[in-house]
Structures are given as structure tokens and as C-alpha cells.
């Protein structure tokens, strides 16, 4: 299968292709003129695969009445067979797989309904893979021409301007459309191209007949569901682009992306704004949804251009009055823009802003210039170049009389020097010169020039230094070497080496010669060299550009007329707008030397050339460029195909010759023709009235003047009228008409006889068809065809067909039960076999092939028994009613089934209302009319809900059990309820088998034996629970317990060994408020604050007591104290005065 492209191109032209008659019963909408083929036939099988789409009007029509006049080939009628059925089924599978919810339909009995869309295929042998239908969203009828072998196209596809006409008719109504075959377009939306590119050419028509020329590739002429997100684009972060999506067969579309925003995401032509932080690429998705709710999504990748910072220097310092840097409008990394201000002031510092031109993803930068008062600096510079045949200084900085080369413009170095042929030696760099100045308190020690040659696309590499030698001082207002005006303190520094760098030895490419200078000196001393001044254009350096090219390239264009002079030869790869001298030979005749100038593109065009040989080219400019390869120009060539139709004859009847011969030239499109005498000197592309023989024609292309001759031989073609088909509509019911259909040679007269009777005649119409009718037959009827006569030729034939007579049908008498319940069935039967059963209302009752009637709902339905008709005999029917009574419905019972002996439950039914409730054992449980169940005793009973049946329907019942259980009893609790926090108590119940729990385990816990353990002071509730069973709730008994906190005397501290003349204080880390006491107040006493006072030597026990509260006993803590007698020096006595 050929590639199916999603791109759709079309041309709408105001062409005269109008319908000759506007049809009210149908309209031709589209023609697939150039169909794709399956490639299996020799050459191609396009004639099997062409299609026409038309729309039926407000009334149905029959496909069997269709007649078509093709631009090529004959109409062969309509067919519908097993082949078409299988291919349509296969196509519908393809449509569903593609996401379509429509399908193709073959008409039943040929009937095409009102407003139907219809596809006519030129053969039932078409390829289902050649022209796809895709995801169609509507039902389309499809019909097929009865074409088994004609593979040649039914339309004139491409070529010179010529109108092609298609006519279609259904009995009394017709439609005709035309198109110009030269306006057909290929898959690229242009004319011509390869056969594969032309495939898919179609023409669409408005109701008024205006033609639209389009090409959907290898597709049927239907609206195919497709979506295209458009082409990739590139933009800067934050930029907005316009999208160009397209779709067909959609009900909605939606754009989406992982970042950025859309102006209208539901519009095919929305704009998209990149996120300001976007980088790399962004994938946009366009999703379309068709009327089948099937989505189709395609993606397009948008490239985010990288952000670029112009790599100008951002700051520089210059001397007041010295040469200011030049503000280039293109940065070294290729960013173009403008400066504000546009030139640098060399007397005062300032900021200069560079604004990039739009679309470069570049940001503005600021260049800061500082101006200093310097004692020394430069005021002119130049580089020495050999350019073609001229060696000179090209000025870099300086102006007026200060220029190093007054004969060259200021800044002449900073330019594009053009192209130079590789290895020609015509462009070399030889050094440079620099002019400096100094005041009376400053010094200049020396100068250096730095240079680098690099590709324009690359940054500069390492610069090479060149020392500029001292060259001249200023004396008496002029330089003493080389001349030129100057001032006191001015000096020249120069080094020139003519062959320093031969730049033509570089590889092919575009280059930059980049230079800058350094000057050594001092602003404060006439002898020091302590400072360096750089002349580098503010950091951007001084740059000139040039290209190294290969030898010039020669190309040619042939004349467009025979013996014309429209040819030309183009020499390209030269320097733009440059003068040269050119010499060459034209068929051995020397032309030149002639002065010529290349154009802005670097081309020289030699025009006005006729066919011939051109050689020995010598181009002299910045070098000599010979070309010894001859260039041969030739006149245009006229070609033509030639075709014929042979002369048709009838063996027995002489007639005039009707053969034809046709030529189809391939040239400008404007021709004249001259046929030979045998063809009566005719002057059109087609010679007519030709007998068998050989003919010659001269063809002249009026645009080019070229002439060719073509020959062809016409033969005789013996043609007899024929009968193609004779068919009978059989069988026929007794008393009906016998109908016979004939097809054969158009407008021929056919002789026939009915069942051995006299001969009769019938005339075939312009489409070769006729119908013979024998009315009210009572026996089988046969016709025999004996002769067909076209007037100019006749033939004997022997074709027969028979219509069989059939009897009238009888449906018999029906029997079977007619009243049944909705949950039963009945069987109907007939006294006649072989019929079919049906129900008048399948919402009431259905009936199967055996006559079994199955109820669906209450009501009455009519059951019909049908004996199908045979031939033209009508079907026979018998009927019998069946009445359905609705069966009672007790439904499904709901309600709690396990209840406690002290409770109740209510049962309900989702069935019919109005039923009655009953219990299987009223000693266990009873139930009232509302379904409320009351327990009586332990056990299980069955509750029944009964709905009384009506008519032939029995009662309906539903049951549900209920179980009654005894309610549990938790008994009475006992046990001490007030305890100390350091004690326990045990609770008990009069009932066994329960579980214990505490309401607050932070106050007290209880174990499985009922032992209550205190945790903290407070009151908690102790619960005792017996679990309920059989629907009974749990039973619980409670008893509170109160916990009193135990007193805490703590641990005593304090010095335990003291002197009898001292004291100590004991402390407790327990509760406050306790009482202190001593075990022996004769040894030591203790007061209320714990202070121990010695009384005598010895050991006593000090006790701290916290009184008990409630059920809690007092708490004590003890600590001993040992008293040691203090030494006693006594009282001294004796005479104190001696």
C-alpha cells in the first residue's frame, strides 16, 4: 500500500466546471480521479479502485437504475455479490480499528435511502488496502460497478489542459460535473511529480458545480478523521509563537504542554507563550476528539533557543584625548544590535548600553568607560597587508593628518576584505605601525603588536606578539623618518615583514584577523617603564574579516527554445561587487578579454547564449582562474506519445472508416499539428475517419520552435452486436407477470419468442438494457432470443430464460392455551409446518421458533404464524392471542433474626403489598399484621409472608426464621470500696462468667479475678460485664472504688556526728507537714524544723512522722545522731600579780 500522508493540500479555482443539470434526487460531491492501486496487476489496476461520492436527495433511489458515462471506458452496471460482502466486512473492521463509529453498508434490494451518502467503486475487484476509509463517523452506502477485467482508469488523470466530464443518471434524473485535468494536484499541493506523488488526486464539487482540486493521498473520498499539530518552530524563552494545527472530522480539539501557556487551547490557531525559564525543547500535544468520542493526539516539538549574553567587554579605561574604542554593532559571538550613545566620548567617562536586535534571545549589557589624564598614549595605528597586488598600511585608529596612511580611509582595516582563492598568495599580513605621544614628565619605552587569525565562528586563540621597533621621532613639527606632521613628544614604532602570515594557506572558510597593541612607559618619569597601556578597542580588539575559497564554480542553463539564445553560464564563488577580466571560446571563436563585475552575491552571469560548446575560460582578478572543462548548452527536446483506435467494421455491411490516431506532446503546452496526405492533412492532435493503414504527423512546439515526427498503424477491428446477459425474475406466483431483463450492445434490436410463440422485437436502450414482461402467466414461461441487429451489423444468437410458477401459501389453524401466569409458558402450534412465529408485543410475550410463548409482562399479545411467500406469492399468516396474568410476588424478607426474650423485631418484604404474616410456632414467637415479632419462649420459629394469587396464578410465599435468646444478668457486686494507694481490694459478683474492667486505669486497675490495684489517688468505676448472646445486649454491673494517697515520710538527710557544743539540721524529701521526735531527749532534742540540739554525749534516733489519712497508716523515717563531748580546758586559777 502506498504511504498515506496526513498533509492535505488543495486549490480552489474559479473554473467553468459547472453541472449541466442540477439534480433534485442526487448530487455528485467528489471524485477520486487518480486512485492508488495494489501493485499486483501488470502496469496498474487503477480502473478497479477509482471512486465517486454522491448524496441522495429527499427521496430514496435504486442503485440498479444507475447509468454512468465515464470520461473513459463503458458503464458495466451494478453488482452485489459474495466478494463485495466480504470486502465491505473487512473494510468495516479497518474502520473500527481506526477509531471510527460509522460503517459501510451495501443497499438491500439496491435501495439507497433519502439523504444517504454513497460511494460508487469502479470495480468489485478493488483492493481494500489501496485507498483507506479511516475513522469515518457516519454510515455510508457503498455500491460496485460490475467490472471484472477493465483495469485502465475511468478518468483522464494528468496532462495538458482538457476538460473531463462525468455524467450519472437514475431513470429520469441526472447529474453532470466537469474538471480540468491540468489543474489536478499531487500530494505536495503542486502539479506534476512522480506517479506516487500524483496518486490521490481528487475533485470536490459544490451543489452549483464549482470544483475544488485536492489530494488526500491514498484515501477514499470521505471525510477522514485526522489531526496535524503543524511544523516545529524555534523561539526564545518567554516568546510567543502562532500555532498552525489542522484537523478534519473532529468535534473538539485541545492543545496541552508541560509548561508555558496558550491563548486559546481549544483553537487550532492558538498562540503559545514559552515559559521564561524554558530551555532545550518543549513538546506540544494537539488532541482531537471525533463524534465517536475517539481521541487522536499528535505532538510537535518546539525548540527553545538558548539565551545568549553579548560577549563585549564590560569596562575599559582610556586616556583623555586618546583614540576611543569603536562600538561595534556585532559582538564577537555574533549578536547584532545598537549602542546608546553610539560613539565613545574620549574626554569624559560614561556608560554605554548595547541593546540586541529582536529574535536573538540576547540581553542588553552596559559598557563602562573611564577616562584618565595620561602622560603618554597612542594617537594612530595601522596594520600592513598585501591585498591582491597592493601592499600598504590599512589604518586602524587615528584621523585626519594623524593617519599612518593618508591614502587609505580612516579605519580601513576594520572591514571585510572579500574572498581569496586558496594558496594564491594574494592576501598576507606583514606587521604594523603605532604613533605615540608623551608629555615632558612622561616616557614611552616600546610598543608591541598582538595578532591572531581564527575562523569567524570560533573565538580567538592565543595571540602572537610582534615587537614594533622604534622608527622615528618628531623634529621641527615633522617626523624625521617617513614624514608627516607631529608635535613634540610624538614617536613612531614600526615593524614590517612582508611574508609574516600568508592567510591564503588557510583551509577554506570565513576568517577574522584580530589585532591589539601594548605600549610600555611611565606617566610620572622620563626614564621609568613602570606602566603598560593597552590599545584594544575597549577589550573588543580590532578585527577585519575575509574568506578563503576554492577555485570559482561554473554552472549553466540551457536555452528554452530550439535555436534560441536564452542560455547562460554562471561563475560563482567570487568576491562580491569586484571587477574581473574574462576570456573564453564559443564554438572555437574567442570572446574577450571583457571587463566584468561580480554581483552582490559574488556571481558573474554570461547570458544570451545559444546551444553550443563553451571552453577555455580565463578569469583574471585578484589572481588568474582558468577553467578548461567545456560547457555544452543544448536546445530543448520535444517528445510525444501517440495512440490509436482501430477502424471498426461489420463483415456483412460496408461502412465508412472510423479509426482515430492521437498524439500527446510533452513540452510547453502550445503546439501545431500536420498529418500526412493519407490522413487528409488534418491539423489537430487527433486525426479521425481513418481506415486501416500507416499514418504520419509533424508536431511543432510553438513556444520552443522544436519539431518532431511520429508514425502509427491503424488496423481493422471487427465488431458484432452481442447479448451480455438474459435473466428471469423467478419464481412467480400464479397469475403474476413474468419479467425478463436483457443487457447487450446499446441501441440494438433483439428478436425473441415467448414459449414457442411468434417472433417479437425489443430495442436495447442507450445503456444497452431492456425489459420484457409477459402478463398474468398461468404456466411456466420461457423466452428464446434468436437475433440481435444494430442496423449496421447483425448476428444470430440463442439465449433462453424461464420463469417458474408457484402456488399461494397457507398458514393453517393455530391452537394452544391462551391464558397463562407470568411465571409459566404455553406452546402454540399450527396445522401447517415450515412457518415462523412472531409476537405483536415482545414487551408482553415472546415466542420462539418452536411456538413456545414466554411471558414478559401482564397484558395481551397477538402471536402470528407466517408462511413466507415464494417468488411473487405473498406470505400467509394466522394469529392467536395470549393473555398474561401477573404472578403474585412475596418478595424477599428482611429483618433481625436473632432477638432477646425481652425485645422485638420487625420483618418486611420487598414483594407485593397486602400480604399476610404467620408464625410456624406461636409458643416460640408471634407475628402481627405489620410484621412485628414478639418473643414468647426460647427457640426458633419460621415467619411466613403470603400474597394471594389471582386468575390462574397460585399464592406466593416467602419465609424467614427468628431465634429467641435469654437476656444475660451481671448480678450484684461487693467488696471494700475505700483503700489506700499502697493496698488492694477484691470485688465479687453474684453471677459467674463475666469480665472486669476499670473506667479509669490511671486511678485503679482490676484483673480477671476482680482484684483492684490502686494507681493514683481518686475514684474509678469497676465494671463487671456478661456478654449477651442470640441478639441480647451485654449486661453490666458497676461499683466504685476510692483510692487515698498513702503518706510519705521520705528519706532523712543531715550531719550525723556533731560536737556537744554544736547543732545539726535534718531534712526529709517526703511530704511536708510531718512531726520530728527524738528517741532519747537526754542525748539530743529536735525541734519542729528538724534542728537537732545535743544534750549529752551518746547516740539518739531522730524520727520524722507523717500522720495517716483515711484508711492509710502513718509513715515514719529515722536517722541517728551521735554526740561527742566537747573538750574542756577548765578555769585557770593562781596569783595573777607577782
Coordinates of C-alpha atoms in Angstrom, one line a residue, residues 5 178 213 287 794 1004 1133:
X5 CA 0.1 11.3 4.2
X178 CA -16.5 18.6 -15.2
X213 CA -8.8 20.3 -6.5
X287 CA -5.6 16.2 20.8
X794 CA -26.4 -8.1 -37.0
X1004 CA -7.1 1.9 89.5
X1133 CA 43.5 29.9 138.9

